[in-house]
């Protein structure tokens, strides 16, 4: 098979995979129907979303380690199997065991999403080593589009087949597509890479082993940015509908606002990848972080259309960097261990999800009755300060280390497997 045909099939399969595993962000569609069907309390399942995000991130780390030593095909297929198993086991749950959903949907399905995400994302990056921002952007855009398209589809499944039936339908559709797509996913050959016109610095990039990467200033700048940047999204977005009603929106407009968050997520992921190739990843995230800080402040008083605009900006500030952080990691530490290195940094995001969800639950405990969520908005704005400081330091450290790195290596043969 020609390199061109292999490339088209592999990238197409990766994008379909990213779309199918986008279920990680759709727990909000399931939450109330699950509570109503099983008679569980809201508090019993309040951390399910955080659980699946944490184990999706942990799965990204583990599968990145495996992929660096095997192939993306293997980890994507395993991811499809785990996602299928997790959704099917969730459909079998009884009303007396709410904690089991953390294992079936949170752990098992979360690991499946992480394996699929890592395999597909890293494979596309290796096909586009000369345009990593673009490659990552189209990957995470497909990932984000799932929120727009699959959300209404899942609601239809729930209405027609009930909660257990909806989980069973999902278990034997999208995960099976992931497994089939995995058969077509393949890394580029060295011959293909040699044919690309890449900057000399990219060709002779130093390849950091994980133990070397975690000792660098750049790694900790990325990690701390990943920990604090999501604060606004984690603390505000789960309450978009409730807050919208308090800020003067109609029931219909709050529903439209929720749907628009999916559109904003997909567009910002794609646009951020494009901008990254023009002005650099750290600068792009810095701008998006500054926008998030402003939007968090606006949330303290915004009503009507201004409220909707602030929500969209917060979504863009969270989703856009999702297409940039993997590129920053690969540019800083090389492609040979890219799966493991980014997985290690990505774990900070895994911690951010439950951390800021718990903080939000505590500081906003009386918000439903009083309508006062100011403390959450202030914490969200304060969280933005950390990446605003860390990202310039990251850029400075990269510029300082680049001459030394370039002097240590010759042409990088490690992108092909």
mmCIF file of C-alpha atoms in Angstrom:
data_model
loop_
_atom_site.group_PDB
_atom_site.id
_atom_site.type_symbol
_atom_site.label_atom_id
_atom_site.label_comp_id
_atom_site.label_asym_id
_atom_site.label_seq_id
_atom_site.Cartn_x
_atom_site.Cartn_y
_atom_site.Cartn_z
ATOM 1 C CA UNK A 1 0.000 0.000 0.000
ATOM 2 C CA UNK A 2 1.330 3.456 -0.908
ATOM 3 C CA UNK A 3 2.302 5.925 1.814
ATOM 4 C CA UNK A 4 -0.409 8.311 0.622
ATOM 5 C CA UNK A 5 -3.170 5.711 0.928
ATOM 6 C CA UNK A 6 -1.849 4.533 4.290
ATOM 7 C CA UNK A 7 -1.787 8.132 5.496
ATOM 8 C CA UNK A 8 -5.379 8.820 4.406
ATOM 9 C CA UNK A 9 -6.697 5.620 5.986
ATOM 10 C CA UNK A 10 -4.744 6.080 9.199
ATOM 11 C CA UNK A 11 -5.663 9.738 9.736
ATOM 12 C CA UNK A 12 -9.296 9.088 8.820
ATOM 13 C CA UNK A 13 -9.437 6.209 11.289
ATOM 14 C CA UNK A 14 -7.864 8.378 13.998
ATOM 15 C CA UNK A 15 -10.432 11.149 13.487
ATOM 16 C CA UNK A 16 -13.360 8.719 13.592
ATOM 17 C CA UNK A 17 -11.887 7.226 16.765
ATOM 18 C CA UNK A 18 -11.584 10.658 18.398
ATOM 19 C CA UNK A 19 -15.209 11.397 17.575
ATOM 20 C CA UNK A 20 -16.489 8.092 18.941
ATOM 21 C CA UNK A 21 -14.666 8.400 22.278
ATOM 22 C CA UNK A 22 -16.008 11.920 22.850
ATOM 23 C CA UNK A 23 -18.506 10.316 25.224
ATOM 24 C CA UNK A 24 -16.174 11.322 28.076
ATOM 25 C CA UNK A 25 -17.833 14.765 28.158
ATOM 26 C CA UNK A 26 -21.443 13.552 27.942
ATOM 27 C CA UNK A 27 -22.187 12.484 31.501
ATOM 28 C CA UNK A 28 -24.324 15.612 31.914
ATOM 29 C CA UNK A 29 -26.780 14.082 29.431
ATOM 30 C CA UNK A 30 -26.994 10.889 31.491
ATOM 31 C CA UNK A 31 -26.918 12.299 35.015
ATOM 32 C CA UNK A 32 -30.553 13.292 35.626
ATOM 33 C CA UNK A 33 -32.059 10.318 33.725
ATOM 34 C CA UNK A 34 -29.780 7.978 35.732
ATOM 35 C CA UNK A 35 -30.860 9.604 39.007
ATOM 36 C CA UNK A 36 -34.551 9.372 38.035
ATOM 37 C CA UNK A 37 -34.350 5.786 36.725
ATOM 38 C CA UNK A 38 -32.495 4.269 39.668
ATOM 39 C CA UNK A 39 -33.868 6.549 42.380
ATOM 40 C CA UNK A 40 -30.373 7.603 43.423
ATOM 41 C CA UNK A 41 -29.631 10.895 45.124
ATOM 42 C CA UNK A 42 -27.767 13.603 43.244
ATOM 43 C CA UNK A 43 -24.947 13.456 45.796
ATOM 44 C CA UNK A 44 -24.462 9.728 45.113
ATOM 45 C CA UNK A 45 -23.352 10.362 41.522
ATOM 46 C CA UNK A 46 -22.079 13.932 41.716
ATOM 47 C CA UNK A 47 -18.444 12.897 41.111
ATOM 48 C CA UNK A 48 -19.015 10.462 38.203
ATOM 49 C CA UNK A 49 -17.970 13.076 35.638
ATOM 50 C CA UNK A 50 -14.760 13.771 37.577
ATOM 51 C CA UNK A 51 -14.101 10.037 37.865
ATOM 52 C CA UNK A 52 -14.313 9.349 34.144
ATOM 53 C CA UNK A 53 -12.086 12.357 33.369
ATOM 54 C CA UNK A 54 -9.509 11.231 35.951
ATOM 55 C CA UNK A 55 -9.351 7.676 34.601
ATOM 56 C CA UNK A 56 -9.404 8.910 31.015
ATOM 57 C CA UNK A 57 -6.282 10.922 31.861
ATOM 58 C CA UNK A 58 -4.715 7.988 33.715
ATOM 59 C CA UNK A 59 -5.534 5.763 30.735
ATOM 60 C CA UNK A 60 -3.791 8.266 28.470
ATOM 61 C CA UNK A 61 -0.641 7.952 30.588
ATOM 62 C CA UNK A 62 -0.664 4.142 30.727
ATOM 63 C CA UNK A 63 -1.516 3.697 27.052
ATOM 64 C CA UNK A 64 1.114 6.281 26.100
ATOM 65 C CA UNK A 65 3.730 4.148 27.844
ATOM 66 C CA UNK A 66 2.454 1.040 26.011
ATOM 67 C CA UNK A 67 2.203 2.820 22.668
ATOM 68 C CA UNK A 68 5.769 4.125 22.840
ATOM 69 C CA UNK A 69 6.858 0.483 22.978
ATOM 70 C CA UNK A 70 4.325 -1.140 20.634
ATOM 71 C CA UNK A 71 1.947 0.649 18.246
ATOM 72 C CA UNK A 72 -1.074 2.983 18.245
ATOM 73 C CA UNK A 73 -3.149 0.225 16.640
ATOM 74 C CA UNK A 74 -2.923 -1.937 19.752
ATOM 75 C CA UNK A 75 -3.861 0.756 22.251
ATOM 76 C CA UNK A 76 -6.815 2.003 20.157
ATOM 77 C CA UNK A 77 -8.250 -1.509 19.835
ATOM 78 C CA UNK A 78 -7.813 -2.127 23.568
ATOM 79 C CA UNK A 79 -9.486 1.233 24.199
ATOM 80 C CA UNK A 80 -12.503 0.211 22.125
ATOM 81 C CA UNK A 81 -12.816 -3.062 24.042
ATOM 82 C CA UNK A 82 -12.621 -1.321 27.439
ATOM 83 C CA UNK A 83 -15.161 1.325 26.411
ATOM 84 C CA UNK A 84 -17.560 -1.351 25.159
ATOM 85 C CA UNK A 85 -17.163 -3.339 28.374
ATOM 86 C CA UNK A 86 -17.612 -0.282 30.610
ATOM 87 C CA UNK A 87 -20.815 0.879 28.903
ATOM 88 C CA UNK A 88 -22.295 -2.631 28.822
ATOM 89 C CA UNK A 89 -21.565 -3.267 32.513
ATOM 90 C CA UNK A 90 -23.147 0.106 33.314
ATOM 91 C CA UNK A 91 -26.343 -1.048 31.587
ATOM 92 C CA UNK A 92 -26.533 -4.011 34.004
ATOM 93 C CA UNK A 93 -26.421 -1.963 37.218
ATOM 94 C CA UNK A 94 -29.169 -2.284 39.810
ATOM 95 C CA UNK A 95 -30.797 0.460 41.827
ATOM 96 C CA UNK A 96 -29.105 -0.566 45.088
ATOM 97 C CA UNK A 97 -25.485 -0.122 43.989
ATOM 98 C CA UNK A 98 -24.838 3.491 42.929
ATOM 99 C CA UNK A 99 -21.116 3.209 43.748
ATOM 100 C CA UNK A 100 -20.656 0.600 41.007
ATOM 101 C CA UNK A 101 -21.196 3.223 38.302
ATOM 102 C CA UNK A 102 -17.883 4.769 39.360
ATOM 103 C CA UNK A 103 -16.195 1.479 38.418
ATOM 104 C CA UNK A 104 -18.106 0.636 35.237
ATOM 105 C CA UNK A 105 -18.572 4.083 33.697
ATOM 106 C CA UNK A 106 -15.808 5.952 35.521
ATOM 107 C CA UNK A 107 -12.924 3.477 35.609
ATOM 108 C CA UNK A 108 -13.550 1.001 32.781
ATOM 109 C CA UNK A 109 -15.074 3.369 30.203
ATOM 110 C CA UNK A 110 -12.666 6.106 31.311
ATOM 111 C CA UNK A 111 -9.665 3.897 30.628
ATOM 112 C CA UNK A 112 -11.156 3.010 27.236
ATOM 113 C CA UNK A 113 -11.435 6.670 26.271
ATOM 114 C CA UNK A 114 -7.865 7.335 27.465
ATOM 115 C CA UNK A 115 -6.428 4.470 25.416
ATOM 116 C CA UNK A 116 -8.291 5.553 22.280
ATOM 117 C CA UNK A 117 -7.360 9.217 22.759
ATOM 118 C CA UNK A 118 -3.667 8.544 23.254
ATOM 119 C CA UNK A 119 -3.358 6.176 20.301
ATOM 120 C CA UNK A 120 -5.221 8.374 17.818
ATOM 121 C CA UNK A 121 -3.710 11.705 18.906
ATOM 122 C CA UNK A 122 -0.088 10.555 18.913
ATOM 123 C CA UNK A 123 -0.471 8.787 15.575
ATOM 124 C CA UNK A 124 -1.785 11.933 13.843
ATOM 125 C CA UNK A 125 1.028 13.985 15.376
ATOM 126 C CA UNK A 126 3.564 11.600 13.850
ATOM 127 C CA UNK A 127 2.005 11.930 10.398
ATOM 128 C CA UNK A 128 2.269 15.741 10.681
ATOM 129 C CA UNK A 129 5.553 16.405 12.510
ATOM 130 C CA UNK A 130 5.920 19.590 10.460
ATOM 131 C CA UNK A 131 2.430 20.870 11.435
ATOM 132 C CA UNK A 132 1.820 19.564 14.929
ATOM 133 C CA UNK A 133 -0.549 22.379 15.887
ATOM 134 C CA UNK A 134 -2.799 21.620 12.922
ATOM 135 C CA UNK A 135 -2.616 17.865 13.545
ATOM 136 C CA UNK A 136 -3.575 18.155 17.188
ATOM 137 C CA UNK A 137 -6.236 20.748 16.383
ATOM 138 C CA UNK A 138 -8.163 18.536 13.951
ATOM 139 C CA UNK A 139 -7.865 15.609 16.384
ATOM 140 C CA UNK A 140 -9.337 17.348 19.393
ATOM 141 C CA UNK A 141 -11.899 19.110 17.190
ATOM 142 C CA UNK A 142 -13.303 15.698 16.249
ATOM 143 C CA UNK A 143 -13.203 14.823 19.946
ATOM 144 C CA UNK A 144 -15.178 17.955 20.847
ATOM 145 C CA UNK A 145 -17.743 17.556 18.051
ATOM 146 C CA UNK A 146 -19.089 14.498 19.844
ATOM 147 C CA UNK A 147 -20.690 16.819 22.416
ATOM 148 C CA UNK A 148 -22.715 18.532 19.692
ATOM 149 C CA UNK A 149 -23.791 15.455 17.750
ATOM 150 C CA UNK A 150 -23.894 12.615 20.278
ATOM 151 C CA UNK A 151 -25.690 14.604 23.008
ATOM 152 C CA UNK A 152 -29.060 14.809 21.199
ATOM 153 C CA UNK A 153 -28.594 11.237 19.918
ATOM 154 C CA UNK A 154 -28.112 9.890 23.447
ATOM 155 C CA UNK A 155 -31.204 11.779 24.626
ATOM 156 C CA UNK A 156 -33.126 10.054 21.828
ATOM 157 C CA UNK A 157 -31.799 6.645 22.926
ATOM 158 C CA UNK A 158 -32.821 7.340 26.529
ATOM 159 C CA UNK A 159 -36.330 8.418 25.515
ATOM 160 C CA UNK A 160 -36.855 5.397 23.241
ATOM 161 C CA UNK A 161 -35.019 2.603 25.086
ATOM 162 C CA UNK A 162 -34.674 3.843 28.672
ATOM 163 C CA UNK A 163 -31.425 4.354 30.580
ATOM 164 C CA UNK A 164 -30.131 0.715 30.537
ATOM 165 C CA UNK A 165 -31.140 0.367 26.887
ATOM 166 C CA UNK A 166 -29.296 3.552 25.949
ATOM 167 C CA UNK A 167 -26.105 2.298 27.584
ATOM 168 C CA UNK A 168 -26.430 -1.026 25.721
ATOM 169 C CA UNK A 169 -26.970 0.709 22.380
ATOM 170 C CA UNK A 170 -23.870 2.825 22.956
ATOM 171 C CA UNK A 171 -21.845 -0.191 24.090
ATOM 172 C CA UNK A 172 -22.369 -2.034 20.818
ATOM 173 C CA UNK A 173 -22.088 0.843 18.373
ATOM 174 C CA UNK A 174 -19.392 3.477 18.868
ATOM 175 C CA UNK A 175 -16.853 1.277 20.728
ATOM 176 C CA UNK A 176 -17.117 -1.335 17.981
ATOM 177 C CA UNK A 177 -16.415 1.388 15.423
ATOM 178 C CA UNK A 178 -13.294 2.286 17.440
ATOM 179 C CA UNK A 179 -12.116 -1.332 17.339
ATOM 180 C CA UNK A 180 -12.573 -1.490 13.549
ATOM 181 C CA UNK A 181 -10.846 1.872 13.081
ATOM 182 C CA UNK A 182 -7.902 0.617 15.131
ATOM 183 C CA UNK A 183 -7.141 -1.907 12.379
ATOM 184 C CA UNK A 184 -6.365 0.957 9.978
ATOM 185 C CA UNK A 185 -4.232 3.051 12.323
ATOM 186 C CA UNK A 186 -0.524 2.923 11.588
ATOM 187 C CA UNK A 187 2.495 5.161 12.223
ATOM 188 C CA UNK A 188 4.366 6.648 9.232
ATOM 189 C CA UNK A 189 7.466 5.013 7.817
ATOM 190 C CA UNK A 190 10.893 6.619 7.957
ATOM 191 C CA UNK A 191 10.771 6.950 4.170
ATOM 192 C CA UNK A 192 7.685 9.154 4.457
ATOM 193 C CA UNK A 193 9.262 11.290 7.174
ATOM 194 C CA UNK A 194 12.418 11.758 5.104
ATOM 195 C CA UNK A 195 10.276 13.150 2.265
ATOM 196 C CA UNK A 196 8.899 15.981 4.415
ATOM 197 C CA UNK A 197 10.379 19.457 4.372
ATOM 198 C CA UNK A 198 10.895 20.233 8.031
ATOM 199 C CA UNK A 199 12.977 22.862 9.840
ATOM 200 C CA UNK A 200 16.458 21.657 10.730
ATOM 201 C CA UNK A 201 15.715 22.162 14.429
ATOM 202 C CA UNK A 202 12.740 19.804 14.184
ATOM 203 C CA UNK A 203 14.796 17.162 12.374
ATOM 204 C CA UNK A 204 17.486 17.070 15.038
ATOM 205 C CA UNK A 205 15.295 17.441 18.086
ATOM 206 C CA UNK A 206 16.469 15.859 21.304
ATOM 207 C CA UNK A 207 14.306 12.948 22.461
ATOM 208 C CA UNK A 208 13.687 13.121 26.227
ATOM 209 C CA UNK A 209 13.030 9.932 28.160
ATOM 210 C CA UNK A 210 10.220 10.328 30.730
ATOM 211 C CA UNK A 211 12.663 10.409 33.648
ATOM 212 C CA UNK A 212 14.509 13.267 31.909
ATOM 213 C CA UNK A 213 11.354 15.179 30.996
ATOM 214 C CA UNK A 214 10.009 15.299 34.566
ATOM 215 C CA UNK A 215 13.266 16.909 35.748
ATOM 216 C CA UNK A 216 12.872 19.899 33.443
ATOM 217 C CA UNK A 217 11.382 23.282 34.252
ATOM 218 C CA UNK A 218 9.276 23.037 31.095
ATOM 219 C CA UNK A 219 7.491 19.918 32.368
ATOM 220 C CA UNK A 220 6.411 21.565 35.612
ATOM 221 C CA UNK A 221 5.299 24.703 33.811
ATOM 222 C CA UNK A 222 3.061 22.554 31.607
ATOM 223 C CA UNK A 223 1.827 20.502 34.557
ATOM 224 C CA UNK A 224 0.892 23.479 36.740
ATOM 225 C CA UNK A 225 -0.825 25.158 33.793
ATOM 226 C CA UNK A 226 -2.848 21.992 33.181
ATOM 227 C CA UNK A 227 -3.777 21.892 36.868
ATOM 228 C CA UNK A 228 -5.079 25.448 37.259
ATOM 229 C CA UNK A 229 -6.316 26.478 33.797
ATOM 230 C CA UNK A 230 -9.399 24.149 33.933
ATOM 231 C CA UNK A 231 -10.629 25.691 37.224
ATOM 232 C CA UNK A 232 -13.147 27.998 35.530
ATOM 233 C CA UNK A 233 -14.531 25.252 33.299
ATOM 234 C CA UNK A 234 -14.817 22.679 36.091
ATOM 235 C CA UNK A 235 -16.486 25.094 38.522
ATOM 236 C CA UNK A 236 -18.812 26.989 36.202
ATOM 237 C CA UNK A 237 -19.823 24.859 33.202
ATOM 238 C CA UNK A 238 -21.662 22.115 35.185
ATOM 239 C CA UNK A 239 -23.985 24.880 36.441
ATOM 240 C CA UNK A 240 -24.570 26.613 33.098
ATOM 241 C CA UNK A 241 -28.277 25.793 32.984
ATOM 242 C CA UNK A 242 -28.966 26.633 36.648
ATOM 243 C CA UNK A 243 -27.011 29.878 36.420
ATOM 244 C CA UNK A 244 -28.691 30.811 33.147
ATOM 245 C CA UNK A 245 -32.126 30.684 34.753
ATOM 246 C CA UNK A 246 -30.858 32.874 37.591
ATOM 247 C CA UNK A 247 -29.384 35.353 35.093
ATOM 248 C CA UNK A 248 -32.616 35.972 33.192
ATOM 249 C CA UNK A 249 -32.516 33.325 30.460
ATOM 250 C CA UNK A 250 -35.584 31.313 29.533
ATOM 251 C CA UNK A 251 -35.618 27.536 29.826
ATOM 252 C CA UNK A 252 -35.300 27.293 26.059
ATOM 253 C CA UNK A 253 -32.332 29.682 25.943
ATOM 254 C CA UNK A 254 -30.481 27.776 28.654
ATOM 255 C CA UNK A 255 -30.856 24.597 26.581
ATOM 256 C CA UNK A 256 -29.560 26.413 23.502
ATOM 257 C CA UNK A 257 -26.638 27.763 25.549
ATOM 258 C CA UNK A 258 -25.680 24.234 26.601
ATOM 259 C CA UNK A 259 -25.754 23.114 22.954
ATOM 260 C CA UNK A 260 -23.647 26.110 21.907
ATOM 261 C CA UNK A 261 -20.916 25.078 24.338
ATOM 262 C CA UNK A 262 -20.295 22.039 22.139
ATOM 263 C CA UNK A 263 -19.973 24.206 19.042
ATOM 264 C CA UNK A 264 -17.650 26.626 20.844
ATOM 265 C CA UNK A 265 -15.542 23.703 22.046
ATOM 266 C CA UNK A 266 -15.090 22.201 18.582
ATOM 267 C CA UNK A 267 -14.375 25.514 16.838
ATOM 268 C CA UNK A 268 -11.895 26.696 19.482
ATOM 269 C CA UNK A 269 -9.969 23.408 19.362
ATOM 270 C CA UNK A 270 -9.531 23.643 15.592
ATOM 271 C CA UNK A 271 -8.761 27.367 15.563
ATOM 272 C CA UNK A 272 -6.248 27.099 18.411
ATOM 273 C CA UNK A 273 -4.272 24.459 16.526
ATOM 274 C CA UNK A 274 -4.076 26.717 13.472
ATOM 275 C CA UNK A 275 -3.022 29.771 15.490
ATOM 276 C CA UNK A 276 -0.388 27.707 17.312
ATOM 277 C CA UNK A 277 1.428 27.030 14.037
ATOM 278 C CA UNK A 278 1.515 30.818 13.457
ATOM 279 C CA UNK A 279 2.454 32.380 16.814
ATOM 280 C CA UNK A 280 3.450 29.440 19.020
ATOM 281 C CA UNK A 281 1.585 27.258 21.488
ATOM 282 C CA UNK A 282 2.532 28.976 24.745
ATOM 283 C CA UNK A 283 1.488 32.387 23.435
ATOM 284 C CA UNK A 284 -1.821 31.019 22.181
ATOM 285 C CA UNK A 285 -2.661 29.415 25.532
ATOM 286 C CA UNK A 286 -1.601 32.607 27.337
ATOM 287 C CA UNK A 287 -4.114 34.611 25.286
ATOM 288 C CA UNK A 288 -6.872 32.043 25.886
ATOM 289 C CA UNK A 289 -6.083 32.058 29.620
ATOM 290 C CA UNK A 290 -6.335 35.842 29.771
ATOM 291 C CA UNK A 291 -9.729 35.597 28.032
ATOM 292 C CA UNK A 292 -10.834 32.972 30.580
ATOM 293 C CA UNK A 293 -9.829 35.239 33.461
ATOM 294 C CA UNK A 294 -11.860 38.128 32.027
ATOM 295 C CA UNK A 295 -14.855 35.835 31.417
ATOM 296 C CA UNK A 296 -14.675 34.507 34.994
ATOM 297 C CA UNK A 297 -14.866 38.066 36.313
ATOM 298 C CA UNK A 298 -17.790 38.804 33.991
ATOM 299 C CA UNK A 299 -19.623 35.806 35.444
ATOM 300 C CA UNK A 300 -19.964 37.620 38.780
ATOM 301 C CA UNK A 301 -22.555 39.978 37.280
ATOM 302 C CA UNK A 302 -23.297 39.017 33.638
ATOM 303 C CA UNK A 303 -26.920 38.556 32.607
ATOM 304 C CA UNK A 304 -28.721 37.659 29.379
ATOM 305 C CA UNK A 305 -26.562 37.846 26.269
ATOM 306 C CA UNK A 306 -23.451 38.872 28.207
ATOM 307 C CA UNK A 307 -23.847 35.731 30.353
ATOM 308 C CA UNK A 308 -24.003 33.539 27.229
ATOM 309 C CA UNK A 309 -20.900 35.277 25.830
ATOM 310 C CA UNK A 310 -18.986 34.736 29.091
ATOM 311 C CA UNK A 311 -19.881 31.035 29.076
ATOM 312 C CA UNK A 312 -18.711 30.646 25.461
ATOM 313 C CA UNK A 313 -15.403 32.365 26.292
ATOM 314 C CA UNK A 314 -14.808 30.028 29.245
ATOM 315 C CA UNK A 315 -15.488 27.014 27.014
ATOM 316 C CA UNK A 316 -13.031 28.349 24.423
ATOM 317 C CA UNK A 317 -10.446 29.029 27.135
ATOM 318 C CA UNK A 318 -10.661 25.412 28.284
ATOM 319 C CA UNK A 319 -11.126 23.606 24.959
ATOM 320 C CA UNK A 320 -8.655 25.566 22.826
ATOM 321 C CA UNK A 321 -5.610 24.634 24.948
ATOM 322 C CA UNK A 322 -6.649 20.968 24.674
ATOM 323 C CA UNK A 323 -5.346 21.131 21.118
ATOM 324 C CA UNK A 324 -2.132 22.881 22.134
ATOM 325 C CA UNK A 325 -0.748 21.234 25.273
ATOM 326 C CA UNK A 326 0.068 17.952 23.446
ATOM 327 C CA UNK A 327 1.925 19.981 20.821
ATOM 328 C CA UNK A 328 3.886 21.901 23.463
ATOM 329 C CA UNK A 329 4.872 18.640 25.117
ATOM 330 C CA UNK A 330 5.979 17.016 21.861
ATOM 331 C CA UNK A 331 7.882 20.128 20.764
ATOM 332 C CA UNK A 332 9.638 20.284 24.128
ATOM 333 C CA UNK A 333 10.434 16.606 24.677
ATOM 334 C CA UNK A 334 10.379 14.983 21.222
ATOM 335 C CA UNK A 335 8.257 12.295 19.586
ATOM 336 C CA UNK A 336 9.965 9.083 20.694
ATOM 337 C CA UNK A 337 8.334 9.082 24.146
ATOM 338 C CA UNK A 338 5.568 11.575 23.356
ATOM 339 C CA UNK A 339 2.782 9.315 24.603
ATOM 340 C CA UNK A 340 4.345 8.807 28.027
ATOM 341 C CA UNK A 341 5.695 12.338 28.457
ATOM 342 C CA UNK A 342 2.399 14.042 27.671
ATOM 343 C CA UNK A 343 0.541 11.425 29.716
ATOM 344 C CA UNK A 344 2.615 12.386 32.759
ATOM 345 C CA UNK A 345 1.866 16.091 32.309
ATOM 346 C CA UNK A 346 -1.765 15.296 31.497
ATOM 347 C CA UNK A 347 -2.183 13.720 34.945
ATOM 348 C CA UNK A 348 -2.319 17.242 36.377
ATOM 349 C CA UNK A 349 -5.584 17.702 34.461
ATOM 350 C CA UNK A 350 -6.824 14.432 35.925
ATOM 351 C CA UNK A 351 -6.255 15.850 39.397
ATOM 352 C CA UNK A 352 -7.850 19.184 38.458
ATOM 353 C CA UNK A 353 -11.220 17.645 37.640
ATOM 354 C CA UNK A 354 -12.095 16.129 41.057
ATOM 355 C CA UNK A 355 -10.195 18.871 42.921
ATOM 356 C CA UNK A 356 -12.111 21.833 41.513
ATOM 357 C CA UNK A 357 -15.389 19.916 41.419
ATOM 358 C CA UNK A 358 -15.094 19.338 45.174
ATOM 359 C CA UNK A 359 -14.040 22.942 45.803
ATOM 360 C CA UNK A 360 -16.992 24.158 43.760
ATOM 361 C CA UNK A 361 -19.409 21.919 45.665
ATOM 362 C CA UNK A 362 -18.150 23.347 48.957
ATOM 363 C CA UNK A 363 -18.014 27.061 48.130
ATOM 364 C CA UNK A 364 -21.265 26.974 46.126
ATOM 365 C CA UNK A 365 -23.272 24.795 48.511
ATOM 366 C CA UNK A 366 -25.856 27.513 49.100
ATOM 367 C CA UNK A 367 -25.902 28.809 45.549
ATOM 368 C CA UNK A 368 -29.078 27.021 44.526
ATOM 369 C CA UNK A 369 -31.049 28.849 47.221
ATOM 370 C CA UNK A 370 -29.256 32.208 47.189
ATOM 371 C CA UNK A 371 -28.089 32.452 43.589
ATOM 372 C CA UNK A 372 -24.685 33.583 44.857
ATOM 373 C CA UNK A 373 -21.788 31.766 43.165
ATOM 374 C CA UNK A 374 -19.288 34.609 43.486
ATOM 375 C CA UNK A 375 -16.766 32.537 45.457
ATOM 376 C CA UNK A 376 -16.551 29.992 42.619
ATOM 377 C CA UNK A 377 -16.020 32.756 40.056
ATOM 378 C CA UNK A 378 -13.256 34.357 42.119
ATOM 379 C CA UNK A 379 -11.444 31.026 42.545
ATOM 380 C CA UNK A 380 -11.808 30.373 38.806
ATOM 381 C CA UNK A 381 -10.275 33.760 37.976
ATOM 382 C CA UNK A 382 -7.459 33.222 40.489
ATOM 383 C CA UNK A 383 -6.658 29.851 38.915
ATOM 384 C CA UNK A 384 -5.920 31.608 35.616
ATOM 385 C CA UNK A 385 -3.045 33.527 37.195
ATOM 386 C CA UNK A 386 -0.885 30.392 37.468
ATOM 387 C CA UNK A 387 -0.703 29.569 33.714
ATOM 388 C CA UNK A 388 -0.321 33.285 32.940
ATOM 389 C CA UNK A 389 2.920 33.128 34.949
ATOM 390 C CA UNK A 390 4.025 29.609 33.980
ATOM 391 C CA UNK A 391 3.688 29.881 30.196
ATOM 392 C CA UNK A 392 6.211 32.736 29.709
ATOM 393 C CA UNK A 393 8.612 30.784 31.928
ATOM 394 C CA UNK A 394 8.043 27.725 29.705
ATOM 395 C CA UNK A 395 8.900 29.753 26.597
ATOM 396 C CA UNK A 396 12.015 31.181 28.249
ATOM 397 C CA UNK A 397 13.213 27.725 29.310
ATOM 398 C CA UNK A 398 12.644 26.319 25.798
ATOM 399 C CA UNK A 399 14.673 29.106 24.167
ATOM 400 C CA UNK A 400 17.434 28.693 26.735
ATOM 401 C CA UNK A 401 17.696 24.904 26.288
ATOM 402 C CA UNK A 402 17.197 24.683 22.524
ATOM 403 C CA UNK A 403 20.804 25.408 21.462
ATOM 404 C CA UNK A 404 22.096 22.783 23.912
ATOM 405 C CA UNK A 405 19.540 20.220 22.753
ATOM 406 C CA UNK A 406 20.258 20.824 19.081
ATOM 407 C CA UNK A 407 23.957 20.340 19.667
ATOM 408 C CA UNK A 408 23.399 16.960 21.313
ATOM 409 C CA UNK A 409 21.458 15.175 18.545
ATOM 410 C CA UNK A 410 21.379 14.553 14.850
ATOM 411 C CA UNK A 411 18.436 13.708 12.623
ATOM 412 C CA UNK A 412 15.636 12.115 14.647
ATOM 413 C CA UNK A 413 14.731 8.612 13.404
ATOM 414 C CA UNK A 414 12.382 7.906 16.283
ATOM 415 C CA UNK A 415 9.077 9.119 14.855
ATOM 416 C CA UNK A 416 8.635 6.031 12.732
ATOM 417 C CA UNK A 417 7.788 2.685 14.263
#
